[in-house]
Every structure is written in structure tokens, then in C-alpha cells.
Tab-separated table of N, CA and C in Angstrom:
chain	number	residue	atom	x	y	z
A	1	HIS	N	-62.318	-31.541	182.317
A	1	HIS	CA	-62.921	-30.260	181.879
A	1	HIS	C	-64.350	-30.579	181.691
A	2	ASP	N	-65.089	-29.470	182.046
A	2	ASP	CA	-66.603	-29.651	181.762
A	2	ASP	C	-66.775	-29.455	180.436
A	3	PRO	N	-67.389	-30.212	179.693
A	3	PRO	CA	-67.643	-30.388	178.243
A	3	PRO	C	-68.354	-29.137	177.750
A	4	VAL	N	-69.316	-28.581	178.431
A	4	VAL	CA	-70.204	-27.545	178.131
A	4	VAL	C	-69.336	-26.312	178.235
A	5	ARG	N	-68.597	-26.083	179.139
A	5	ARG	CA	-67.587	-24.938	179.318
A	5	ARG	C	-66.580	-25.101	178.115
A	6	VAL	N	-66.100	-26.203	177.747
A	6	VAL	CA	-65.236	-26.341	176.538
A	6	VAL	C	-65.782	-25.946	175.298
A	7	ALA	N	-67.077	-26.364	175.134
A	7	ALA	CA	-67.876	-26.025	173.960
A	7	ALA	C	-68.146	-24.431	173.859
A	8	GLU	N	-68.337	-23.831	174.958
A	8	GLU	CA	-68.557	-22.350	174.920
A	8	GLU	C	-67.162	-21.641	174.709
A	9	GLU	N	-66.175	-22.198	175.141
A	9	GLU	CA	-64.850	-21.575	175.020
A	9	GLU	C	-64.497	-21.705	173.403
A	10	MET	N	-64.800	-22.864	172.890
A	10	MET	CA	-64.629	-23.116	171.492
A	10	MET	C	-65.377	-22.191	170.703
A	11	ALA	N	-66.755	-22.018	171.146
A	11	ALA	CA	-67.600	-21.070	170.205
A	11	ALA	C	-67.000	-19.541	170.372
A	12	VAL	N	-66.449	-19.263	171.411
A	12	VAL	CA	-65.796	-17.897	171.660
A	12	VAL	C	-64.629	-17.721	170.638
A	13	LEU	N	-63.769	-18.755	170.734
A	13	LEU	CA	-62.721	-18.760	169.784
A	13	LEU	C	-63.113	-18.717	168.189
A	14	ASP	N	-64.066	-19.554	167.812
A	14	ASP	CA	-64.812	-19.722	166.616
A	14	ASP	C	-65.252	-18.174	166.223
A	15	ASN	N	-65.778	-17.411	167.003
A	15	ASN	CA	-66.183	-16.087	166.897
A	15	ASN	C	-65.020	-15.057	166.659
A	16	LEU	N	-64.097	-15.190	167.719
A	16	LEU	CA	-62.894	-14.278	167.504
A	16	LEU	C	-62.185	-14.585	166.166
A	17	SER	N	-62.001	-15.901	165.872
A	17	SER	CA	-61.129	-16.100	164.548
A	17	SER	C	-61.854	-16.173	163.321
A	18	GLY	N	-63.161	-15.647	163.395
A	18	GLY	CA	-63.877	-15.656	162.096
A	18	GLY	C	-64.087	-17.030	161.558
A	19	GLY	N	-64.205	-18.076	162.342
A	19	GLY	CA	-64.428	-19.464	161.810
A	19	GLY	C	-63.303	-19.991	161.390
A	20	ARG	N	-62.015	-19.724	161.487
A	20	ARG	CA	-60.976	-20.355	160.943
A	20	ARG	C	-60.162	-21.366	161.782
A	21	THR	N	-60.630	-21.523	163.015
A	21	THR	CA	-59.693	-22.415	163.941
A	21	THR	C	-59.851	-23.741	163.901
A	22	LEU	N	-58.829	-24.482	163.804
A	22	LEU	CA	-58.952	-25.985	163.983
A	22	LEU	C	-58.761	-26.310	165.450
A	23	PHE	N	-59.539	-27.286	166.038
A	23	PHE	CA	-59.537	-27.577	167.317
A	23	PHE	C	-59.060	-28.952	167.721
A	24	GLY	N	-58.048	-28.981	168.503
A	24	GLY	CA	-57.462	-30.317	168.947
A	24	GLY	C	-57.622	-30.454	170.479
A	25	PHE	N	-58.069	-31.867	170.755
A	25	PHE	CA	-58.063	-32.113	172.141
A	25	PHE	C	-57.753	-33.480	172.385
A	26	GLY	N	-57.519	-33.958	173.642
A	26	GLY	CA	-57.121	-35.264	174.101
A	26	GLY	C	-57.557	-35.570	175.453
A	27	ARG	N	-57.502	-36.915	175.806
A	27	ARG	CA	-58.050	-37.143	177.022
A	27	ARG	C	-56.977	-37.104	177.999
A	28	GLY	N	-55.775	-36.809	177.829
A	28	GLY	CA	-54.681	-36.893	178.761
A	28	GLY	C	-54.342	-38.354	179.116
A	29	ALA	N	-53.013	-38.644	179.466
A	29	ALA	CA	-52.652	-39.808	179.581
A	29	ALA	C	-52.075	-40.195	180.740
A	30	ALA	N	-51.562	-39.357	181.529
A	30	ALA	CA	-50.633	-39.535	182.760
A	30	ALA	C	-51.530	-39.655	183.961
A	31	THR	N	-51.178	-40.758	184.826
A	31	THR	CA	-51.997	-41.001	185.983
A	31	THR	C	-51.950	-39.774	186.996
A	32	VAL	N	-50.770	-39.066	186.891
A	32	VAL	CA	-50.664	-37.789	187.824
A	32	VAL	C	-51.752	-36.889	187.453
A	33	GLU	N	-52.208	-36.661	186.205
A	33	GLU	CA	-53.181	-35.770	185.829
A	33	GLU	C	-54.461	-36.172	186.403
A	34	TYR	N	-54.846	-37.453	186.280
A	34	TYR	CA	-56.133	-37.990	186.897
A	34	TYR	C	-56.228	-37.971	188.406
A	35	ASP	N	-54.996	-38.257	188.903
A	35	ASP	CA	-54.864	-38.234	190.322
A	35	ASP	C	-55.243	-36.826	190.981
A	36	GLY	N	-54.708	-35.910	190.187
A	36	GLY	CA	-54.710	-34.466	190.783
A	36	GLY	C	-56.206	-33.987	190.685
A	37	PHE	N	-57.058	-34.686	189.827
A	37	PHE	CA	-58.298	-34.100	189.578
A	37	PHE	C	-59.331	-35.038	190.309
A	38	ARG	N	-58.759	-36.045	190.899
A	38	ARG	CA	-59.474	-37.221	191.778
A	38	ARG	C	-60.379	-37.966	190.828
A	39	ILE	N	-59.928	-38.250	189.825
A	39	ILE	CA	-60.787	-38.998	188.742
A	39	ILE	C	-59.877	-40.385	188.471
A	40	PRO	N	-60.499	-41.580	188.626
A	40	PRO	CA	-59.910	-42.769	188.272
A	40	PRO	C	-59.517	-42.921	186.854
A	41	MET	N	-58.176	-43.364	186.760
A	41	MET	CA	-57.575	-43.353	185.372
A	41	MET	C	-58.430	-44.266	184.432
A	42	ASP	N	-59.029	-45.373	185.077
A	42	ASP	CA	-59.787	-46.260	184.157
A	42	ASP	C	-61.084	-45.642	183.500
A	43	GLU	N	-61.435	-44.493	183.987
A	43	GLU	CA	-62.487	-43.525	183.399
A	43	GLU	C	-62.134	-42.758	182.418
A	44	ALA	N	-60.753	-42.722	182.029
A	44	ALA	CA	-60.212	-41.710	181.043
A	44	ALA	C	-61.032	-41.920	179.724
A	45	ARG	N	-61.008	-43.142	179.118
A	45	ARG	CA	-61.410	-43.296	177.876
A	45	ARG	C	-63.033	-42.925	177.718
A	46	PRO	N	-63.811	-43.562	178.630
A	46	PRO	CA	-65.281	-43.472	178.385
A	46	PRO	C	-65.698	-41.903	178.865
A	47	ARG	N	-64.939	-41.161	179.688
A	47	ARG	CA	-65.157	-39.844	180.063
A	47	ARG	C	-64.817	-38.895	178.837
A	48	PHE	N	-63.721	-39.412	178.003
A	48	PHE	CA	-63.513	-38.606	176.719
A	48	PHE	C	-64.542	-38.759	175.831
A	49	GLU	N	-64.971	-39.904	175.566
A	49	GLU	CA	-66.042	-40.305	174.677
A	49	GLU	C	-67.368	-39.459	174.899
A	50	GLU	N	-67.708	-39.449	176.154
A	50	GLU	CA	-68.865	-38.638	176.625
A	50	GLU	C	-68.587	-37.225	176.353
A	51	ALA	N	-67.446	-36.749	176.842
A	51	ALA	CA	-67.176	-35.254	176.604
A	51	ALA	C	-67.196	-34.850	175.268
A	52	ALA	N	-66.601	-35.745	174.458
A	52	ALA	CA	-66.578	-35.252	172.862
A	52	ALA	C	-67.971	-35.334	172.316
A	53	LYS	N	-68.720	-36.322	172.565
A	53	LYS	CA	-70.212	-36.315	172.150
A	53	LYS	C	-70.937	-34.856	172.636
A	54	ILE	N	-70.567	-34.514	173.713
A	54	ILE	CA	-71.359	-33.289	174.279
A	54	ILE	C	-70.891	-32.147	173.659
A	55	VAL	N	-69.683	-31.924	173.424
A	55	VAL	CA	-68.989	-30.817	172.772
A	55	VAL	C	-69.468	-30.877	171.443
A	56	ILE	N	-69.638	-32.029	170.606
A	56	ILE	CA	-70.154	-31.872	169.269
A	56	ILE	C	-71.665	-31.510	169.382
A	57	LYS	N	-72.450	-32.074	170.135
A	57	LYS	CA	-73.980	-31.677	170.175
A	57	LYS	C	-74.043	-30.200	170.531
A	58	ALA	N	-73.337	-29.661	171.451
A	58	ALA	CA	-73.368	-28.279	171.979
A	58	ALA	C	-72.849	-27.346	170.765
A	59	LEU	N	-72.033	-27.802	170.006
A	59	LEU	CA	-71.678	-26.815	168.948
A	59	LEU	C	-72.402	-27.121	167.664
A	60	SER	N	-73.017	-28.110	167.430
A	60	SER	CA	-73.984	-28.448	166.145
A	60	SER	C	-75.396	-28.174	166.434
A	61	ASN	N	-75.803	-28.138	167.600
A	61	ASN	CA	-77.301	-28.022	167.920
A	61	ASN	C	-77.506	-26.691	168.541
A	62	GLU	N	-78.638	-25.924	168.289
A	62	GLU	CA	-79.206	-24.730	168.939
A	62	GLU	C	-79.367	-25.180	170.439
A	63	ARG	N	-80.020	-26.195	170.672
A	63	ARG	CA	-80.379	-26.669	171.943
A	63	ARG	C	-80.086	-28.196	171.950
A	64	PHE	N	-79.514	-28.690	173.150
A	64	PHE	CA	-79.197	-30.047	173.361
A	64	PHE	C	-79.299	-30.403	174.780
A	65	SER	N	-79.322	-31.602	174.953
A	65	SER	CA	-79.191	-32.208	176.383
A	65	SER	C	-78.452	-33.544	176.235
A	66	TYR	N	-78.034	-34.068	177.427
A	66	TYR	CA	-77.226	-35.387	177.483
A	66	TYR	C	-77.587	-36.116	178.836
A	67	ASP	N	-77.806	-37.347	178.618
A	67	ASP	CA	-77.838	-38.214	179.952
A	67	ASP	C	-76.967	-39.202	179.853
A	68	GLY	N	-75.711	-39.248	180.349
A	68	GLY	CA	-74.814	-40.250	180.229
A	68	GLY	C	-74.384	-40.753	181.635
A	69	LYS	N	-73.424	-41.478	181.537
A	69	LYS	CA	-72.827	-42.173	182.886
A	69	LYS	C	-72.104	-40.993	183.626
A	70	PHE	N	-71.354	-40.107	183.068
A	70	PHE	CA	-70.594	-39.256	183.799
A	70	PHE	C	-71.159	-37.824	183.751
A	71	PHE	N	-71.887	-37.531	182.826
A	71	PHE	CA	-72.401	-36.089	182.548
A	71	PHE	C	-73.813	-36.125	182.328
A	72	LYS	N	-74.606	-35.338	183.105
A	72	LYS	CA	-76.113	-35.334	183.049
A	72	LYS	C	-76.389	-33.680	182.654
A	73	ILE	N	-76.739	-33.436	181.472
A	73	ILE	CA	-76.850	-31.994	181.164
A	73	ILE	C	-78.407	-31.730	180.690
A	74	PRO	N	-79.072	-30.868	181.502
A	74	PRO	CA	-80.490	-30.654	181.078
A	74	PRO	C	-80.478	-29.771	179.585
A	75	GLU	N	-81.622	-29.766	178.975
A	75	GLU	CA	-81.585	-28.990	177.848
A	75	GLU	C	-81.237	-27.683	177.966
A	76	MET	N	-80.420	-27.148	177.086
A	76	MET	CA	-79.674	-26.044	177.174
A	76	MET	C	-79.160	-25.519	175.793
A	77	SER	N	-78.583	-24.384	175.768
A	77	SER	CA	-77.908	-23.904	174.595
A	77	SER	C	-76.469	-23.218	175.017
A	78	ILE	N	-75.544	-23.314	174.368
A	78	ILE	CA	-74.338	-22.504	174.685
A	78	ILE	C	-74.345	-21.213	174.163
A	79	ARG	N	-73.696	-20.174	174.740
A	79	ARG	CA	-73.556	-18.886	174.425
A	79	ARG	C	-72.217	-18.499	174.534
A	80	PRO	N	-71.531	-17.804	173.598
A	80	PRO	CA	-72.200	-17.463	172.288
A	80	PRO	C	-72.297	-18.737	171.341
A	81	ARG	N	-73.178	-18.658	170.477
A	81	ARG	CA	-73.267	-19.548	169.538
A	81	ARG	C	-72.012	-19.545	168.463
A	82	PRO	N	-71.443	-20.632	167.959
A	82	PRO	CA	-70.409	-20.424	166.998
A	82	PRO	C	-70.915	-19.764	165.686
A	83	ILE	N	-70.022	-19.203	164.995
A	83	ILE	CA	-70.586	-18.585	163.650
A	83	ILE	C	-70.413	-19.531	162.661
A	84	SER	N	-69.481	-20.598	162.670
A	84	SER	CA	-69.269	-21.440	161.651
A	84	SER	C	-69.613	-22.855	162.157
A	85	HIS	N	-68.913	-23.934	161.684
A	85	HIS	CA	-69.120	-25.320	162.220
A	85	HIS	C	-67.837	-25.828	162.605
A	86	PRO	N	-67.447	-25.293	163.943
A	86	PRO	CA	-66.264	-25.994	164.484
A	86	PRO	C	-66.243	-27.266	164.769
A	87	GLU	N	-67.422	-28.064	164.951
A	87	GLU	CA	-67.429	-29.528	165.073
A	87	GLU	C	-66.941	-30.179	163.908
A	88	LYS	N	-67.042	-29.690	162.867
A	88	LYS	CA	-66.444	-30.189	161.616
A	88	LYS	C	-64.867	-29.942	161.494
A	89	ARG	N	-64.345	-29.227	162.478
A	89	ARG	CA	-62.765	-29.068	162.591
A	89	ARG	C	-62.314	-29.523	163.806
A	90	LEU	N	-62.766	-30.692	164.332
A	90	LEU	CA	-62.181	-31.088	165.582
A	90	LEU	C	-61.247	-32.276	165.304
A	91	TYR	N	-60.112	-32.332	166.002
A	91	TYR	CA	-59.001	-33.292	165.925
A	91	TYR	C	-58.707	-33.776	167.317
A	92	ALA	N	-58.335	-34.924	167.457
A	92	ALA	CA	-57.802	-35.459	168.735
A	92	ALA	C	-56.823	-36.403	168.561
A	93	SER	N	-55.973	-36.445	169.686
A	93	SER	CA	-54.729	-37.176	169.582
A	93	SER	C	-55.108	-38.785	169.597
A	94	SER	N	-54.357	-39.462	168.865
A	94	SER	CA	-54.717	-40.820	168.628
A	94	SER	C	-53.496	-41.593	168.852
A	95	VAL	N	-53.215	-42.086	169.948
A	95	VAL	CA	-51.936	-42.811	170.419
A	95	VAL	C	-52.303	-44.360	170.390
A	96	SER	N	-53.339	-44.652	170.983
A	96	SER	CA	-53.695	-46.246	171.011
A	96	SER	C	-54.633	-46.520	169.819
A	97	PRO	N	-54.586	-47.851	169.372
A	97	PRO	CA	-55.420	-48.214	168.289
A	97	PRO	C	-56.853	-48.036	168.479
A	98	GLU	N	-57.306	-48.040	169.758
A	98	GLU	CA	-58.723	-47.890	170.187
A	98	GLU	C	-58.955	-46.515	169.973
A	99	SER	N	-58.092	-45.507	170.179
A	99	SER	CA	-58.331	-44.160	170.045
A	99	SER	C	-58.688	-43.728	168.366
A	100	ALA	N	-57.962	-44.412	167.505
A	100	ALA	CA	-58.229	-44.161	166.006
A	100	ALA	C	-59.702	-44.552	165.987
A	101	GLU	N	-60.096	-45.680	166.385
A	101	GLU	CA	-61.585	-46.105	166.061
A	101	GLU	C	-62.560	-45.105	166.808
A	102	ILE	N	-62.330	-44.731	168.009
A	102	ILE	CA	-63.167	-43.757	168.694
A	102	ILE	C	-63.233	-42.368	167.919
A	103	MET	N	-62.091	-41.940	167.290
A	103	MET	CA	-62.254	-40.668	166.587
A	103	MET	C	-63.162	-40.898	165.301
A	104	ALA	N	-62.874	-42.032	164.683
A	104	ALA	CA	-63.582	-42.121	163.622
A	104	ALA	C	-65.142	-42.333	163.747
A	105	ASN	N	-65.460	-42.998	164.894
A	105	ASN	CA	-66.826	-43.244	165.159
A	105	ASN	C	-67.563	-41.734	165.635
A	106	LEU	N	-66.684	-40.957	166.113
A	106	LEU	CA	-67.240	-39.572	166.439
A	106	LEU	C	-67.180	-38.599	165.313
A	107	GLY	N	-66.554	-39.050	164.217
A	107	GLY	CA	-66.400	-37.988	163.193
A	107	GLY	C	-65.194	-36.996	163.389
A	108	ILE	N	-64.380	-37.338	164.256
A	108	ILE	CA	-63.286	-36.414	164.621
A	108	ILE	C	-62.013	-36.738	163.808
A	109	GLY	N	-61.280	-35.825	163.378
A	109	GLY	CA	-60.084	-36.226	162.726
A	109	GLY	C	-58.864	-36.560	163.773
A	110	VAL	N	-57.847	-37.206	163.334
A	110	VAL	CA	-56.793	-37.625	164.241
A	110	VAL	C	-55.461	-36.868	164.123
A	111	LEU	N	-55.021	-36.556	165.268
A	111	LEU	CA	-53.801	-35.930	165.428
A	111	LEU	C	-52.693	-37.012	165.666
A	112	ILE	N	-51.702	-36.994	164.916
A	112	ILE	CA	-50.659	-38.023	164.986
A	112	ILE	C	-49.587	-37.450	165.831
A	113	VAL	N	-49.303	-38.112	167.048
A	113	VAL	CA	-48.369	-37.641	167.963
A	113	VAL	C	-47.306	-38.712	167.906
A	114	PRO	N	-45.949	-38.368	167.488
A	114	PRO	CA	-44.957	-39.248	167.401
A	114	PRO	C	-44.466	-40.024	168.664
A	115	GLN	N	-45.194	-41.029	168.968
A	115	GLN	CA	-44.918	-41.842	170.214
A	115	GLN	C	-44.774	-43.266	169.979
A	116	LYS	N	-44.793	-43.625	168.673
A	116	LYS	CA	-44.760	-45.062	168.232
A	116	LYS	C	-44.092	-45.133	166.906
A	117	ASP	N	-43.743	-46.320	166.504
A	117	ASP	CA	-42.972	-46.436	165.282
A	117	ASP	C	-43.951	-46.152	163.976
A	118	TRP	N	-43.385	-45.817	162.936
A	118	TRP	CA	-44.151	-45.368	161.834
A	118	TRP	C	-45.013	-46.426	161.251
A	119	ASP	N	-44.649	-47.676	161.227
A	119	ASP	CA	-45.559	-48.739	160.761
A	119	ASP	C	-46.791	-48.855	161.532
A	120	THR	N	-46.711	-48.783	162.912
A	120	THR	CA	-47.830	-48.735	163.693
A	120	THR	C	-48.703	-47.556	163.535
A	121	THR	N	-48.185	-46.427	163.265
A	121	THR	CA	-48.837	-45.209	163.192
A	121	THR	C	-49.790	-45.296	161.764
A	122	VAL	N	-49.059	-45.670	160.702
A	122	VAL	CA	-49.810	-45.972	159.573
A	122	VAL	C	-51.074	-47.026	159.483
A	123	ALA	N	-50.738	-47.951	160.330
A	123	ALA	CA	-51.852	-48.988	160.569
A	123	ALA	C	-53.002	-48.260	161.195
A	124	ASP	N	-52.720	-47.407	162.280
A	124	ASP	CA	-53.830	-46.830	162.983
A	124	ASP	C	-54.531	-45.823	162.149
A	125	VAL	N	-53.750	-45.214	161.238
A	125	VAL	CA	-54.476	-44.200	160.350
A	125	VAL	C	-55.397	-44.926	159.454
A	126	GLU	N	-54.980	-46.148	158.867
A	126	GLU	CA	-55.738	-46.908	158.088
A	126	GLU	C	-56.919	-47.279	158.654
A	127	ARG	N	-56.852	-47.867	160.044
A	127	ARG	CA	-57.995	-48.316	160.814
A	127	ARG	C	-58.868	-47.221	161.007
A	128	TYR	N	-58.439	-45.874	161.334
A	128	TYR	CA	-59.286	-44.733	161.449
A	128	TYR	C	-60.009	-44.575	160.087
A	129	ARG	N	-59.228	-44.511	158.966
A	129	ARG	CA	-60.037	-44.353	157.542
A	129	ARG	C	-61.236	-45.436	157.420
A	130	LYS	N	-60.742	-46.703	157.590
A	130	LYS	CA	-61.651	-47.838	157.264
A	130	LYS	C	-62.910	-47.574	158.368
A	131	THR	N	-62.751	-47.372	159.644
A	131	THR	CA	-63.820	-47.215	160.488
A	131	THR	C	-64.759	-46.011	160.121
A	132	ALA	N	-64.102	-44.841	159.885
A	132	ALA	CA	-64.840	-43.647	159.393
A	132	ALA	C	-65.655	-43.897	158.236
A	133	THR	N	-65.148	-44.537	157.186
A	133	THR	CA	-65.932	-44.861	156.038
A	133	THR	C	-67.126	-45.713	156.306
A	134	ALA	N	-66.963	-46.746	157.227
A	134	ALA	CA	-67.921	-47.735	157.501
A	134	ALA	C	-69.036	-46.879	158.471
A	135	GLN	N	-68.736	-45.854	159.071
A	135	GLN	CA	-69.635	-45.159	159.855
A	135	GLN	C	-70.471	-44.071	158.937
A	136	GLY	N	-69.984	-43.857	157.738
A	136	GLY	CA	-70.609	-42.971	156.865
A	136	GLY	C	-69.983	-41.501	156.871
A	137	PHE	N	-68.727	-41.471	157.554
A	137	PHE	CA	-67.963	-40.142	157.436
A	137	PHE	C	-66.895	-40.196	156.522
A	138	THR	N	-66.565	-38.995	155.816
A	138	THR	CA	-65.410	-39.054	155.120
A	138	THR	C	-64.312	-38.675	155.932
A	139	PRO	N	-63.178	-39.662	155.994
A	139	PRO	CA	-62.138	-39.568	156.819
A	139	PRO	C	-61.373	-38.226	156.613
A	140	LYS	N	-61.147	-37.476	157.631
A	140	LYS	CA	-60.357	-36.307	157.482
A	140	LYS	C	-58.851	-36.577	157.343
A	141	PRO	N	-58.136	-35.913	156.612
A	141	PRO	CA	-56.734	-36.034	156.545
A	141	PRO	C	-56.088	-35.773	157.932
A	142	PRO	N	-55.327	-36.794	158.401
A	142	PRO	CA	-54.481	-36.550	159.741
A	142	PRO	C	-53.688	-35.437	159.851
A	143	ILE	N	-53.421	-34.848	160.921
A	143	ILE	CA	-52.573	-33.857	161.135
A	143	ILE	C	-51.515	-34.428	162.000
A	144	SER	N	-50.295	-34.155	161.681
A	144	SER	CA	-49.275	-34.654	162.541
A	144	SER	C	-48.321	-33.647	163.228
A	145	LEU	N	-48.160	-34.038	164.527
A	145	LEU	CA	-47.160	-33.290	165.233
A	145	LEU	C	-45.730	-33.601	164.921
A	146	ILE	N	-44.947	-32.725	164.706
A	146	ILE	CA	-43.448	-33.100	164.381
A	146	ILE	C	-42.643	-32.392	165.284
A	147	ASN	N	-41.842	-32.980	166.137
A	147	ASN	CA	-40.736	-32.265	166.984
A	147	ASN	C	-39.393	-32.033	166.124
A	148	VAL	N	-38.922	-30.888	166.562
A	148	VAL	CA	-37.645	-30.570	165.695
A	148	VAL	C	-36.757	-29.796	166.695
A	149	SER	N	-35.651	-30.284	166.763
A	149	SER	CA	-34.593	-29.609	167.686
A	149	SER	C	-33.426	-28.978	166.753
A	150	VAL	N	-33.192	-27.726	166.830
A	150	VAL	CA	-32.076	-27.077	165.966
A	150	VAL	C	-31.063	-26.356	166.923
A	151	ARG	N	-29.975	-26.760	166.655
A	151	ARG	CA	-28.731	-26.204	167.434
A	151	ARG	C	-27.654	-25.984	166.432
A	152	GLU	N	-26.485	-25.586	167.001
A	152	GLU	CA	-25.323	-25.220	166.162
A	152	GLU	C	-24.867	-26.571	165.470
A	153	SER	N	-24.905	-27.738	166.091
A	153	SER	CA	-24.446	-28.934	165.507
A	153	SER	C	-25.363	-30.022	165.514
A	154	GLY	N	-25.286	-31.010	164.798
A	154	GLY	CA	-26.093	-32.255	164.811
A	154	GLY	C	-26.156	-32.855	166.105
A	155	ASP	N	-24.943	-33.077	166.656
A	155	ASP	CA	-24.751	-33.654	168.053
A	155	ASP	C	-25.530	-32.985	169.158
A	156	GLU	N	-25.510	-31.664	169.069
A	156	GLU	CA	-26.076	-30.739	170.136
A	156	GLU	C	-27.686	-30.957	169.985
A	157	ALA	N	-28.023	-30.902	168.605
A	157	ALA	CA	-29.443	-31.185	168.410
A	157	ALA	C	-30.049	-32.403	169.023
A	158	LYS	N	-29.225	-33.543	168.722
A	158	LYS	CA	-29.759	-34.856	169.237
A	158	LYS	C	-29.629	-34.919	170.627
A	159	GLU	N	-28.574	-34.331	171.352
A	159	GLU	CA	-28.549	-34.236	172.794
A	159	GLU	C	-29.831	-33.622	173.382
A	160	ASP	N	-30.125	-32.436	172.814
A	160	ASP	CA	-31.287	-31.700	173.455
A	160	ASP	C	-32.618	-32.509	173.053
A	161	ALA	N	-32.712	-33.110	171.959
A	161	ALA	CA	-33.763	-33.981	171.538
A	161	ALA	C	-34.141	-35.040	172.586
A	162	GLN	N	-32.923	-35.740	172.842
A	162	GLN	CA	-32.844	-36.760	173.818
A	162	GLN	C	-33.389	-36.317	175.388
A	163	MET	N	-32.946	-35.108	175.540
A	163	MET	CA	-33.093	-34.451	177.067
A	163	MET	C	-34.584	-33.982	177.051
A	164	TYR	N	-34.974	-33.201	176.073
A	164	TYR	CA	-36.299	-32.604	176.118
A	164	TYR	C	-37.521	-33.283	175.463
A	165	MET	N	-37.226	-34.180	174.463
A	165	MET	CA	-38.313	-34.842	173.798
A	165	MET	C	-38.295	-36.377	174.121
A	166	GLY	N	-37.138	-36.855	174.580
A	166	GLY	CA	-36.937	-38.260	174.683
A	166	GLY	C	-37.904	-38.687	175.853
């Protein structure tokens, strides 16, 4: 996605919600997603980092520019301007250990997506907190995604969970 467009859409939602929205985003993880957009998968992480920096600059500065590897943005301003500080309410999924450090360096909170064991998840959150503190950011409490399957019986719920969430 074009990070300037993303920032503008976030600003619109910030205005419509009266400044109450939490924003979550991620880089995408499936090769098929990148193939469809004709972007090499090995560019996923650095593209995400650049895009996140641009979104933060666009939301937090009246005017901004950016000269990176993937995005070259002349001095401009997004419209509408956000009414609050949505850049302070950004969260991003953190599945890999590197992602936790990237989010901490950017001042973004982490979304915990249940794709690994709990001990590894706890270690990643601790790495996030340590890195954020070292960068001078107060670590945000993580937000966790929890999948729930409800059916008439426990066996049916487990079966659905395996089919749709497995």
C-alpha cells in the first residue's frame, strides 16, 4: 500500500472516530500476497519499515518528506490532518523476533498473534520492552488476538478450530 494514502485514510478515520481509534497494521507474510503485487518477498521487512516511518511522519508533522530506498516523497502534507495523535496509537503484528525490535525502534506497540508457543511470545514481548526502553520509548502494553471457537460441544468446537484456525 502507498504509505501516504494509508496515513490519509488513518487521518480520516481519526476524524470520524473523534480520535478514539487504535490502528493496527502488518507487513503481510504470504508469498502469494507479494507475488500478486509483483514485489519480491525479500523486500517485505524493509518496505514495511520505510512505510511505517512515512505513516508516522505524515501523521505527526504538518509537512514532511521522505527519501528512502522504496519510497521517494516530496515535501507535502496529508489532508485531512488528524485531530488527535493517531501515531501514538499504532500497533503492528509481531510474529518474528526481529519484528518486536522493529516495532520498539519505531515506537509502535505490538499485536500478539497466536502463531507460536507462549514462552517464545513472552520472550518477544520482553525483547520489545527492552528495546523500546533503550530507544527512549515507553513500551506500550501489547494487544493480543485471541481466537475462540464456540459450538454445542467441546469436540465440535475443537473440530472447527482445527479446520478454520489450524
